[in-house]
Short mmCIF file of C-alpha atoms and ligand atoms in Angstrom, two decimals:
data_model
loop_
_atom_site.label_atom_id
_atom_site.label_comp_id
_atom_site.label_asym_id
_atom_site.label_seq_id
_atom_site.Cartn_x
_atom_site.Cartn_y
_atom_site.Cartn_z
CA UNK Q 1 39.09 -18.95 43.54
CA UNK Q 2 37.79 -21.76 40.93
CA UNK Q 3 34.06 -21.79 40.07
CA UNK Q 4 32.53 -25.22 40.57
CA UNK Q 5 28.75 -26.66 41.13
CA UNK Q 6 25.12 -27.30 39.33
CA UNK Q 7 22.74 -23.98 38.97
CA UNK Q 8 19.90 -22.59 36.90
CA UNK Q 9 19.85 -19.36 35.42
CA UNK Q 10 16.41 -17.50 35.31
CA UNK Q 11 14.37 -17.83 31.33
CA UNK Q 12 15.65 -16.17 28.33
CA UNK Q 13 15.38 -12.25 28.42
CA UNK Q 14 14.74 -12.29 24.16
CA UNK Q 15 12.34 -15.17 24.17
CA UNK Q 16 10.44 -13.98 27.19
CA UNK Q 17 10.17 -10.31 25.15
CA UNK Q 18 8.49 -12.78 22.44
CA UNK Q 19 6.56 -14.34 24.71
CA UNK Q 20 4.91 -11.40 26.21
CA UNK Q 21 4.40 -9.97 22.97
CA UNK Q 22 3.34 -12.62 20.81
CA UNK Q 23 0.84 -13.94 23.61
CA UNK Q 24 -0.79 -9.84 23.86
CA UNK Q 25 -1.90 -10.94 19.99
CA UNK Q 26 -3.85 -14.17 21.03
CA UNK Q 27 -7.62 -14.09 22.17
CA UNK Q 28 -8.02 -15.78 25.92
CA UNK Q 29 -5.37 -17.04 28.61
CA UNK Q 30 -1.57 -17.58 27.45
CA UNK Q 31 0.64 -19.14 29.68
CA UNK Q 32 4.39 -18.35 30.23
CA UNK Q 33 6.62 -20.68 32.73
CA UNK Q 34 9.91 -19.17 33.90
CA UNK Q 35 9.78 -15.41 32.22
CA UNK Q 36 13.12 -13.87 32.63
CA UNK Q 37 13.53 -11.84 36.03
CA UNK Q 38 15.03 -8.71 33.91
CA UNK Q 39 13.87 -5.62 34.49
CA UNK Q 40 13.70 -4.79 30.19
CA UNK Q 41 11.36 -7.83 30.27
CA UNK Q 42 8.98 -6.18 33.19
CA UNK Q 43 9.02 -3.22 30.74
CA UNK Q 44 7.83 -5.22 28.38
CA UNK Q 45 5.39 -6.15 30.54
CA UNK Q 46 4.14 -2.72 31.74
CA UNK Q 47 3.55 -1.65 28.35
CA UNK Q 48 1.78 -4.01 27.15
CA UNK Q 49 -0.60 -3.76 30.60
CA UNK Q 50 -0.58 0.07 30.10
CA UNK Q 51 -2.18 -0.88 26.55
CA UNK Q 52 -5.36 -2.65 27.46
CA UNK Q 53 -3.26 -6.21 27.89
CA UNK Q 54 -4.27 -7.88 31.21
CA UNK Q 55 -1.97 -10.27 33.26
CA UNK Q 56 -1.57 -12.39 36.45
CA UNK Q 57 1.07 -15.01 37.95
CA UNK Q 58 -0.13 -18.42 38.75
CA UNK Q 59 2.46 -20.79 40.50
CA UNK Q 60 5.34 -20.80 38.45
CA UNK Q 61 3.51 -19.11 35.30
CA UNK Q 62 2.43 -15.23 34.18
CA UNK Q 63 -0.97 -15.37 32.51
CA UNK Q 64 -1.35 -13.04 29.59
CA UNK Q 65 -5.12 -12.37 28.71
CA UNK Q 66 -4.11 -11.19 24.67
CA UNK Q 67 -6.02 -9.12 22.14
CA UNK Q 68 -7.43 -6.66 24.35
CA UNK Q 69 -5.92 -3.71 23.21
CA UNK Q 70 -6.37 0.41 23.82
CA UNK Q 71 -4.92 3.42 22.67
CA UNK Q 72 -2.31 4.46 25.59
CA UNK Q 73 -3.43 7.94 26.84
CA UNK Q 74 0.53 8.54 28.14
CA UNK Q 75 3.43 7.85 26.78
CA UNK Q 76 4.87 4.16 27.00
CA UNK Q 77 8.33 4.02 28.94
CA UNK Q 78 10.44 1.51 27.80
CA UNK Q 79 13.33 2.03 30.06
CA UNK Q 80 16.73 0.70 29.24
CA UNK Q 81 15.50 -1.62 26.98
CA UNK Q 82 16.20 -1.68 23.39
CA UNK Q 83 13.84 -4.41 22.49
CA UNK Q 84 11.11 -2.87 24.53
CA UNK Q 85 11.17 -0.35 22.38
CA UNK Q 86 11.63 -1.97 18.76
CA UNK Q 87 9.43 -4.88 18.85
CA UNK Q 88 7.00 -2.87 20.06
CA UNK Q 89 7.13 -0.44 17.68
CA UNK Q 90 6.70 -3.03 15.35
CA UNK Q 91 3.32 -4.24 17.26
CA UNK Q 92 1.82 -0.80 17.76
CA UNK Q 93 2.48 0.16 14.02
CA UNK Q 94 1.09 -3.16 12.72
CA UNK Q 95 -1.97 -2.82 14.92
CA UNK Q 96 -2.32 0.95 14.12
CA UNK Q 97 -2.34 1.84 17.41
CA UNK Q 98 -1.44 5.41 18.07
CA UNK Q 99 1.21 6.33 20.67
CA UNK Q 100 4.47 7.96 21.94
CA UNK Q 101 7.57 5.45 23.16
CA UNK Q 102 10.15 6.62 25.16
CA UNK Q 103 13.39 5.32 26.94
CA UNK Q 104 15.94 6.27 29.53
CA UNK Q 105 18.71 8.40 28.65
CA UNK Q 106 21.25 5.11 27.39
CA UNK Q 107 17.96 4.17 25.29
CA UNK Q 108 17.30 7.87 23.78
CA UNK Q 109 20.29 7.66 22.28
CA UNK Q 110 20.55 5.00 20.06
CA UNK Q 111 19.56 4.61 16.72
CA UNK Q 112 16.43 4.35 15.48
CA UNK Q 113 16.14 4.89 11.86
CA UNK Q 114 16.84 1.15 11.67
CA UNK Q 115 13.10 0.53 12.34
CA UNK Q 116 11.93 3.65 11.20
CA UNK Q 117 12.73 3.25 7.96
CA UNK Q 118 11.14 0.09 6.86
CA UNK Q 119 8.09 0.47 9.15
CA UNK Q 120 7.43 3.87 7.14
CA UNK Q 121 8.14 1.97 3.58
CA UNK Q 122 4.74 -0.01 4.64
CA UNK Q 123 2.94 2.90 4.87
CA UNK Q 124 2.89 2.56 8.81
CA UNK Q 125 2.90 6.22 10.09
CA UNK Q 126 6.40 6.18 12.40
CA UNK Q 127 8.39 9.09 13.14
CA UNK Q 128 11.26 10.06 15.95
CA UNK Q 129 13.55 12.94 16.64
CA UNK Q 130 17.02 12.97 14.12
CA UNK Q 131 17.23 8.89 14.29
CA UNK Q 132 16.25 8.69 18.08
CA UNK Q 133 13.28 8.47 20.40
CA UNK Q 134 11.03 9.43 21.22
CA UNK Q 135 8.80 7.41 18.29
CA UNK Q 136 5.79 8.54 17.31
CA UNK Q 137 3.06 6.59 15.65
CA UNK Q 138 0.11 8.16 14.57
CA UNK Q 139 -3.09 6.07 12.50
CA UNK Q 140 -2.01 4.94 8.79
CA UNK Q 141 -4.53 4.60 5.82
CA UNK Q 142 -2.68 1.36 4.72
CA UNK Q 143 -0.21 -0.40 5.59
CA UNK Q 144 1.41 -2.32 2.84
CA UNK Q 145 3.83 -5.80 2.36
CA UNK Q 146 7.30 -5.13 2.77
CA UNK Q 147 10.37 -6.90 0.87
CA UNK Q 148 13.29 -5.68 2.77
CA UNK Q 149 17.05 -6.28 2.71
CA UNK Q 150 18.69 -5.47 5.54
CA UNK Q 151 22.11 -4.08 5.72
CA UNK Q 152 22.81 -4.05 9.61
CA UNK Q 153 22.35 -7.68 10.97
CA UNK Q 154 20.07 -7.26 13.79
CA UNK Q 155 17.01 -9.33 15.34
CA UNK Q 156 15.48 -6.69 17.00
CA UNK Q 157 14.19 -5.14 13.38
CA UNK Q 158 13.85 -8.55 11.84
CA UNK Q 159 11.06 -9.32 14.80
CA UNK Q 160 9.93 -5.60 14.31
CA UNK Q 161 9.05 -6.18 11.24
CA UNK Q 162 7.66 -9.58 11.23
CA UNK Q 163 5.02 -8.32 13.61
CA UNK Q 164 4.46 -5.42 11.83
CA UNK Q 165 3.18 -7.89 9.06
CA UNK Q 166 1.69 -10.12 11.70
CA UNK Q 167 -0.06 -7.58 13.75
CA UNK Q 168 -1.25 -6.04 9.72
CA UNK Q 169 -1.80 -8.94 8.08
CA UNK Q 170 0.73 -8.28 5.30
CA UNK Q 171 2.98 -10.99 3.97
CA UNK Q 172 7.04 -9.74 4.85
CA UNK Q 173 10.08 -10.74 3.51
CA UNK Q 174 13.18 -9.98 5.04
CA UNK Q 175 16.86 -10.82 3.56
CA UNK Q 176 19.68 -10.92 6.32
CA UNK Q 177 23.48 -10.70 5.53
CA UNK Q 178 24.34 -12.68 8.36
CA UNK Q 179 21.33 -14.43 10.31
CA UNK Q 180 20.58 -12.77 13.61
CA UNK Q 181 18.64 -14.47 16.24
CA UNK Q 182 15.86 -16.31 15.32
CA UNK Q 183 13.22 -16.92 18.40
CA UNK Q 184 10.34 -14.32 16.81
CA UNK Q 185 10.54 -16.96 13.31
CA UNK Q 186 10.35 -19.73 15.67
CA UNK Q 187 8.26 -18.83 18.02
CA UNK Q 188 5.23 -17.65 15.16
CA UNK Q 189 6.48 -20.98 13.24
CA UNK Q 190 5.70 -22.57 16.47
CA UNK Q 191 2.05 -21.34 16.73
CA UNK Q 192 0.98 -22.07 13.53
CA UNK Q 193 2.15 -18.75 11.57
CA UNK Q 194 2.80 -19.70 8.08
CA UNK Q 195 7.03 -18.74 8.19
CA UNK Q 196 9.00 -19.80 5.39
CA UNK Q 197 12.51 -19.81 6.10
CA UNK Q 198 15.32 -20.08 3.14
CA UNK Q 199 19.01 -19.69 3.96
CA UNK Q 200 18.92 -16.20 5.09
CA UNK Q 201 15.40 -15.13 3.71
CA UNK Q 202 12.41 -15.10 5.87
CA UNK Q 203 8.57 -14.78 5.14
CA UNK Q 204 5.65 -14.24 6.87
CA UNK Q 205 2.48 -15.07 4.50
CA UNK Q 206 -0.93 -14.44 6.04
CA UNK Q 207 -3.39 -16.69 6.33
CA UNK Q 208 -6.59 -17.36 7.86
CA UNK Q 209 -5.07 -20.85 10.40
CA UNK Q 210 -6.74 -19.97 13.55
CA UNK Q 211 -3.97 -19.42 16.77
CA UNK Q 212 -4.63 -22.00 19.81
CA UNK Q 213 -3.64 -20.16 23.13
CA UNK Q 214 0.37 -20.52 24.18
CA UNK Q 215 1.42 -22.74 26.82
CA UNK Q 216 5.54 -21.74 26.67
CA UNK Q 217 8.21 -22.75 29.24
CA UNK Q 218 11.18 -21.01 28.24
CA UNK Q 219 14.66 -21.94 29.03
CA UNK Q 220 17.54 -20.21 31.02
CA UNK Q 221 19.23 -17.01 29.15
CA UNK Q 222 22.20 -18.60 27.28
CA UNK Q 223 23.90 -14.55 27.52
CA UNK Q 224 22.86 -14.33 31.05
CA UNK Q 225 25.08 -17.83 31.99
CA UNK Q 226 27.68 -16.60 29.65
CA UNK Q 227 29.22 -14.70 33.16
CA UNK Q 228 29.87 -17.72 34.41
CA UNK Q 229 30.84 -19.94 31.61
CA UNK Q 230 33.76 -17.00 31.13
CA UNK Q 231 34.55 -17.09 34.48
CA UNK Q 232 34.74 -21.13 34.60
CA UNK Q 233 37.26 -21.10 31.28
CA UNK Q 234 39.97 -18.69 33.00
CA UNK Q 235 40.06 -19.83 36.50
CA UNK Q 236 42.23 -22.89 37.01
CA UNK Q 237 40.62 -25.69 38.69
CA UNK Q 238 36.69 -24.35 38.11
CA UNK Q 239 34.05 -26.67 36.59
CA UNK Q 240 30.35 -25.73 36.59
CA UNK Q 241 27.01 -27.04 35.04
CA UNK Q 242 24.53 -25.34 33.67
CA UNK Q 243 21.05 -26.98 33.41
CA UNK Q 244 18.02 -25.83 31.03
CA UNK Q 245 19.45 -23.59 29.05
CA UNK Q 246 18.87 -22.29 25.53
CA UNK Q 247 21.41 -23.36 22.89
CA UNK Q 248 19.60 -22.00 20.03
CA UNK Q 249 22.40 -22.27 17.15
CA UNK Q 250 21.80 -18.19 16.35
CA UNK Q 251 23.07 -17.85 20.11
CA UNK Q 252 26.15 -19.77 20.78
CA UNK Q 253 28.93 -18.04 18.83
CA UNK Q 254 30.25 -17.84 21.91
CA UNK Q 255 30.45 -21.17 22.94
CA UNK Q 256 31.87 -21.84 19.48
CA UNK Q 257 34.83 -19.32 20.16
CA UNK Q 258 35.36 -20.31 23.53
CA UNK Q 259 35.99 -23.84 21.95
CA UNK Q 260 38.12 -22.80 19.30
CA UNK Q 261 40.13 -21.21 22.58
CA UNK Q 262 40.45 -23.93 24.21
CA UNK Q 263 37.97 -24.32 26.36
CA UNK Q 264 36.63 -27.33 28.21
CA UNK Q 265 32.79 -27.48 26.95
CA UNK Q 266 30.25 -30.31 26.59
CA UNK Q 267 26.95 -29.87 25.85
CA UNK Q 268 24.53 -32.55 27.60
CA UNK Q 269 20.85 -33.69 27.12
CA UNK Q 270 19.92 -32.01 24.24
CA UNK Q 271 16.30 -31.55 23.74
CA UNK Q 272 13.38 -29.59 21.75
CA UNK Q 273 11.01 -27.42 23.98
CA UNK Q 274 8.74 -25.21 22.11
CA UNK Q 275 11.10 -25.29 18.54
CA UNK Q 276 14.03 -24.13 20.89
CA UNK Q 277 16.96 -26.18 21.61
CA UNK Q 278 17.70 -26.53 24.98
CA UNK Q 279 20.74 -28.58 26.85
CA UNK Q 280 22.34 -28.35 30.18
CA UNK Q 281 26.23 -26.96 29.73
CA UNK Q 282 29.10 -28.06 31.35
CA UNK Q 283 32.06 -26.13 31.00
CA UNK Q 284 35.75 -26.63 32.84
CA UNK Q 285 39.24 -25.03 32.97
CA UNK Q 286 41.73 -25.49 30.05
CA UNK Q 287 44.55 -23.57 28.81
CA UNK Q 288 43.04 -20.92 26.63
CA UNK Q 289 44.70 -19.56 22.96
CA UNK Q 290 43.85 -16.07 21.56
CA UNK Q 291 41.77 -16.58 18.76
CA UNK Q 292 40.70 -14.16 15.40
CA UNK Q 293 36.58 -13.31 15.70
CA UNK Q 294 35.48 -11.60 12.31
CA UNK Q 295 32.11 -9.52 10.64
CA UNK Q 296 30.12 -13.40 10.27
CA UNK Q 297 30.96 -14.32 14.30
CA UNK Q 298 29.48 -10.99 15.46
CA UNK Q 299 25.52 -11.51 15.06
CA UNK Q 300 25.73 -14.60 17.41
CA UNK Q 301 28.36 -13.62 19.82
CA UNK Q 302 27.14 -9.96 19.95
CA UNK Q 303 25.65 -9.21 23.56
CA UNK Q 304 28.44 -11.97 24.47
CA UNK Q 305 31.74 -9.92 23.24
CA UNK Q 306 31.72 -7.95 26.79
CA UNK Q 307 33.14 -11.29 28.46
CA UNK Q 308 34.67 -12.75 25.57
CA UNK Q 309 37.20 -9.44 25.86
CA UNK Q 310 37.90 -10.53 29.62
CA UNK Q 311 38.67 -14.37 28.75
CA UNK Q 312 40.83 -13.26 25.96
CA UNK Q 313 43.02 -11.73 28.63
CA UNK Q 314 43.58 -14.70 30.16
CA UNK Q 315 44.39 -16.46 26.55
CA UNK Q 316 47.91 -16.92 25.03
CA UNK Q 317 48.69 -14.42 22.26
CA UNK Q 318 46.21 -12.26 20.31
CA UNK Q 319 42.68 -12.45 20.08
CA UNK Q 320 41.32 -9.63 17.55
CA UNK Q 321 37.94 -8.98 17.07
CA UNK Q 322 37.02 -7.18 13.79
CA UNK Q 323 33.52 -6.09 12.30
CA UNK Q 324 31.55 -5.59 15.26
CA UNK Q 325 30.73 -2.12 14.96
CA UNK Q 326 27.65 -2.76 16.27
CA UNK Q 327 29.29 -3.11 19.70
CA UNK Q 328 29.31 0.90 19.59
CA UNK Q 329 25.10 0.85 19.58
CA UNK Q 330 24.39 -0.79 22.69
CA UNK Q 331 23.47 0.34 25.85
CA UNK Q 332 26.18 2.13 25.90
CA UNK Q 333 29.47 2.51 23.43
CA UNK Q 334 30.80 -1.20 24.18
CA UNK Q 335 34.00 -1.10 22.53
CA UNK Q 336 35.13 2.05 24.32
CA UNK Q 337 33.66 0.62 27.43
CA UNK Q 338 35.80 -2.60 27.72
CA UNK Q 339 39.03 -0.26 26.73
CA UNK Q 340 38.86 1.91 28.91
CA UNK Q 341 37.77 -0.72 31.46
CA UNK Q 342 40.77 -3.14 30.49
CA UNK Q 343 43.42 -0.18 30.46
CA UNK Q 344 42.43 0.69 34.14
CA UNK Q 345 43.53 -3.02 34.54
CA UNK Q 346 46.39 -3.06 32.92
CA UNK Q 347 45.17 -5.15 29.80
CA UNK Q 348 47.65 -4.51 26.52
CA UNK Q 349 44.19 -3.41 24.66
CA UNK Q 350 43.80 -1.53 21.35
CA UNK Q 351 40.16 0.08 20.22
CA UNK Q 352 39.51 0.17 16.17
CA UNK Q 353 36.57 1.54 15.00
CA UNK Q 354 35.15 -1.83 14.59
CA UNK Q 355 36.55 -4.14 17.26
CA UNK Q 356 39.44 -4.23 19.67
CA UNK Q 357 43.27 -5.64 19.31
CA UNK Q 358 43.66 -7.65 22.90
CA UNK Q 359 47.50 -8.98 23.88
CA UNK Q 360 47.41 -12.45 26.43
CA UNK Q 361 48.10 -13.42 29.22
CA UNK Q 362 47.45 -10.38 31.35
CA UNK Q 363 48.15 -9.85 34.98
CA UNK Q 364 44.72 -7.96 35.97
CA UNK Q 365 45.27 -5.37 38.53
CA UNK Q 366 42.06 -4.48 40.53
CA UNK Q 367 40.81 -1.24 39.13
CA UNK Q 368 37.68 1.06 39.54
CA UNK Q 369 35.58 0.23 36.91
CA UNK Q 370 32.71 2.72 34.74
CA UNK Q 371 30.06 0.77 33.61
CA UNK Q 372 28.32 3.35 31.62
CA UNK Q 373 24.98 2.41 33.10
CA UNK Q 374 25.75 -0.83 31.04
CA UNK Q 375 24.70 -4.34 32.60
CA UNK Q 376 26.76 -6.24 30.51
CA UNK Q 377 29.94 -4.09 30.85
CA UNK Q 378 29.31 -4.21 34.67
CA UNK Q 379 28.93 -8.02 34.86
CA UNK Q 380 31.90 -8.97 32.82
CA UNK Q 381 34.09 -6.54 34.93
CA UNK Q 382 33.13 -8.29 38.15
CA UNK Q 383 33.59 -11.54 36.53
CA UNK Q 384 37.45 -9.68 35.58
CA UNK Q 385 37.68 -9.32 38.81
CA UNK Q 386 36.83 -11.88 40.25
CA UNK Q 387 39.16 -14.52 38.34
CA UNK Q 388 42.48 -12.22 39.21
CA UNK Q 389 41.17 -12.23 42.84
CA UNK Q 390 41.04 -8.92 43.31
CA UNK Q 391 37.37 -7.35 43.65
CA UNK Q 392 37.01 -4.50 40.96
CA UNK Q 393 35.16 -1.23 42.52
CA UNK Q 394 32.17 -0.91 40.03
CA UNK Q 395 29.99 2.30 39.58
CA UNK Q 396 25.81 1.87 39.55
CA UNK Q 397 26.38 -2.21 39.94
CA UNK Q 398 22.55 -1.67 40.01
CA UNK Q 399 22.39 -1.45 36.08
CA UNK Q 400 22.93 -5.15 36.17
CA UNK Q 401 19.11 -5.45 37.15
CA UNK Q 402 18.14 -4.51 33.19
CA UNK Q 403 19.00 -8.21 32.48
CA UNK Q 404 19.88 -10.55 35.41
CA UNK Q 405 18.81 -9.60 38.68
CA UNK Q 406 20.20 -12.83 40.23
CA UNK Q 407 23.62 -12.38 38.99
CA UNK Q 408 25.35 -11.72 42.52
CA UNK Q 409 23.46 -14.49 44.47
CA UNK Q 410 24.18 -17.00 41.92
CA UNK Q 411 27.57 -15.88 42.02
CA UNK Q 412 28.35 -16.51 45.33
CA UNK Q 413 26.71 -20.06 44.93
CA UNK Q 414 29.72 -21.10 42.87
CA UNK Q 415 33.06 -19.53 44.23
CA UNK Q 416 34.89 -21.75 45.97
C1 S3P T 1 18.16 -8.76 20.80
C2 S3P T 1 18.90 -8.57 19.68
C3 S3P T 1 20.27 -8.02 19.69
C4 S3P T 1 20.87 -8.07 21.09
C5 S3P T 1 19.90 -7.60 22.13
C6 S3P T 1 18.66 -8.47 22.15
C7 S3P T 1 16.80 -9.31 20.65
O1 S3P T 1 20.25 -6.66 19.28
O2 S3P T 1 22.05 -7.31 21.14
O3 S3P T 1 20.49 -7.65 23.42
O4 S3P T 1 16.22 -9.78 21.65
O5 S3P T 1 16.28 -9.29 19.53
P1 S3P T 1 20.24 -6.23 17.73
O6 S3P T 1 18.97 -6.64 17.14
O7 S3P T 1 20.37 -4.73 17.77
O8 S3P T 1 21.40 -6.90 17.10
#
């Protein structure tokens, strides 16, 4: 069944973390138009209420009444959500806040020494259990500037750490391998932070420019739509538009493979909202080529490799993906995820320690699919599914919530 017709997709889950957190910092009313619907971003949300930080919706807006903060008396759940817990470890550490942040059990497991590490170099007092949460910050006597080069690409401790330094008034540098994400430099750029960006360094300096109040529309979740842009490049026939959505160059690796696959994309009415560049996406059926995705693809296609591994089955030949190791630290192991997924369909698939081997075209037999509590793993399997015709059986489809909460209705707004 092709996928055809005009939709939105609900606001960007990273840039609505941002926007949440960057807003708690800034005296008075901050206004946020279309906040992602994801549940990590309501956790997001809950924390920063359970810490003194006041909100209300207003039409189409959340309100966020900033710089009113409190020690937490419990400790702050940050549920499935990975940048929950990160950025605001960041915040809390900068602010010297004291408190305790926990996660489910996907979240409890991953690694935290990441931001542990450098938080600690700036005299912020962080701790956690062997590498994982629960993180503990107690009061620090100083906290200190950092110059840090990091050797895993990642925007989650980039924005940690910029915080940290925001939040502490010390000037940060950060160097980056590969550059991650970039919505936290933006977003403070934005608002009148002094950022100074140069190739792949970044640094906050502090100053004394006053903050106005934030008045930020954000656009649709470029990752979230990635579902159905997959979906739209392997079934014959489909063509679908995407309006207001983020294409941010940091996140569209994966419209940058899909082209060098094949693919039928154009990008339309490119515009500037808030230092973000946002389009509307159209994207249509063409015969698709296996493709090789290397260590500098990853940090811009890296939530996105879930559904790039399903359109590669669909793609003549071999499409190997290498240096994403990374893949293995996510909300749950995705590389052994989407093999053991794509063997239960009867994908020619091989797992390496940093990426998978996958062999095109592949008939895909309907299977019963583990998600590993994973949203994204879940998603791209019904989209697998979905473009062979046969309905995969997933377990806990409910996961899918952490990010897009809308994903089935939309869904059945385009088959045809
Ligand atoms: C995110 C950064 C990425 C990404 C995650 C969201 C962010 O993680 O996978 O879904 O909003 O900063 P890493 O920072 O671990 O690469």
């Amino acid at each position: 069944m092709p996928i055809r017709g005009v939709i939105n997709v609900p606001g960007d889950k990273s840039i609505s973390h941002r926007a949440l957190l960057i807003s708690s910092l800034i005296p008075g009313e901050n206004h946020i138009s279309n906040l992602s619907t994801a549940l990590d971003v309501d956790n997001t949300l809950k924390c920063l209420n359970y810490i003194g930080i006041n909100s209300y919706t207003s039409k189409n807006e959340i309100i966020i009444k900033g710089s009113t903060f409190k020690c937490p008396s419990k400790p702050l759940n940050c549920g499935n959500s990975g940048t929950t817990i990160r950025l605001l470890s960041g915040l809390l550490g900068g602010l010297n806040i004291p408190a305790k942040l926990i996660g489910d059990e996907s979240l409890s497991s991953r690694p935290m020494y990441r931001i542990i590490d450098p938080l600690a170099s700036m005299g912020i007092n962080i701790s956690c259990d062997n590498g994982l949460s629960p993180i503990r910050i107690s009061k620090s006597d100083k906290i200190l500037d950092l110059n840090y080069k990091m050797n895993i690409p990642s925007a989650q401790v980039k924005s940690a750490l910029l915080l940290a330094g925001v939040c502490s008034n010390r000037k940060i540098t950060i160097n980056e391998k590969y550059q991650s994400r970039n919505h936290t430099e933006i977003m403070l750029e934005n608002i009148g932070h002094n950022i100074i960006i140069q190739d792949n360094r970044i640094s906050f300096n502090p100053s004394n420019r006053q903050i106005e109040n934030i008045h930020i529309d954000i656009p649709g979740d470029i990752s979230s739509a990635s579902f159905f842009i997959g979906a739209a490049c392997m079934i014959p026939n489909s063509d679908i538009r995407i309006n207001n959505i983020l294409i941010n160059d940091t996140r569209m690796g994966f419209i940058k493979v899909l082209k060098k696959m094949g693919a039928g994309v154009i990008l339309h009415n490119k515009r500037n909202i808030n230092g973000e560049q946002v389009g509307d996406i159209q994207v249509y059926y063409k015969p698709l080529y296996g493709v090789n995705i290397d260590e500098k693809d990853i940090p811009s296609i890296i939530d996105e490799l879930p559904i790039i591994a399903i359109v590669a089955t669909q793609a003549e030949g071999m499409t190997i993906i290498s240096g994403a190791e990374e893949l293995r630290y996510k909300e749950s192991d995705r590389i052994k995820a989407i093999t053991t997924n794509l063997k239960r369909m009867g994908v020619k698939v091989i797992d390496k320690k940093d990426g998978l081997m996958i062999e095109g075209p592949s008939i895909l037999n309907k299977a019963d699919i583990k998600s590993y509590d994973d949203h994204r793993i879940a998603m791209a399997f019904v989209i697998a599914g979905i473009s062979s015709g046969n309905y995969n059986q997933i377990d806990n489809a409910d996961c899918i919530n952490s990010s897009f909460p809308q994903f089935t209705s939309l869904l059945k707004k385009i088959i045809k």
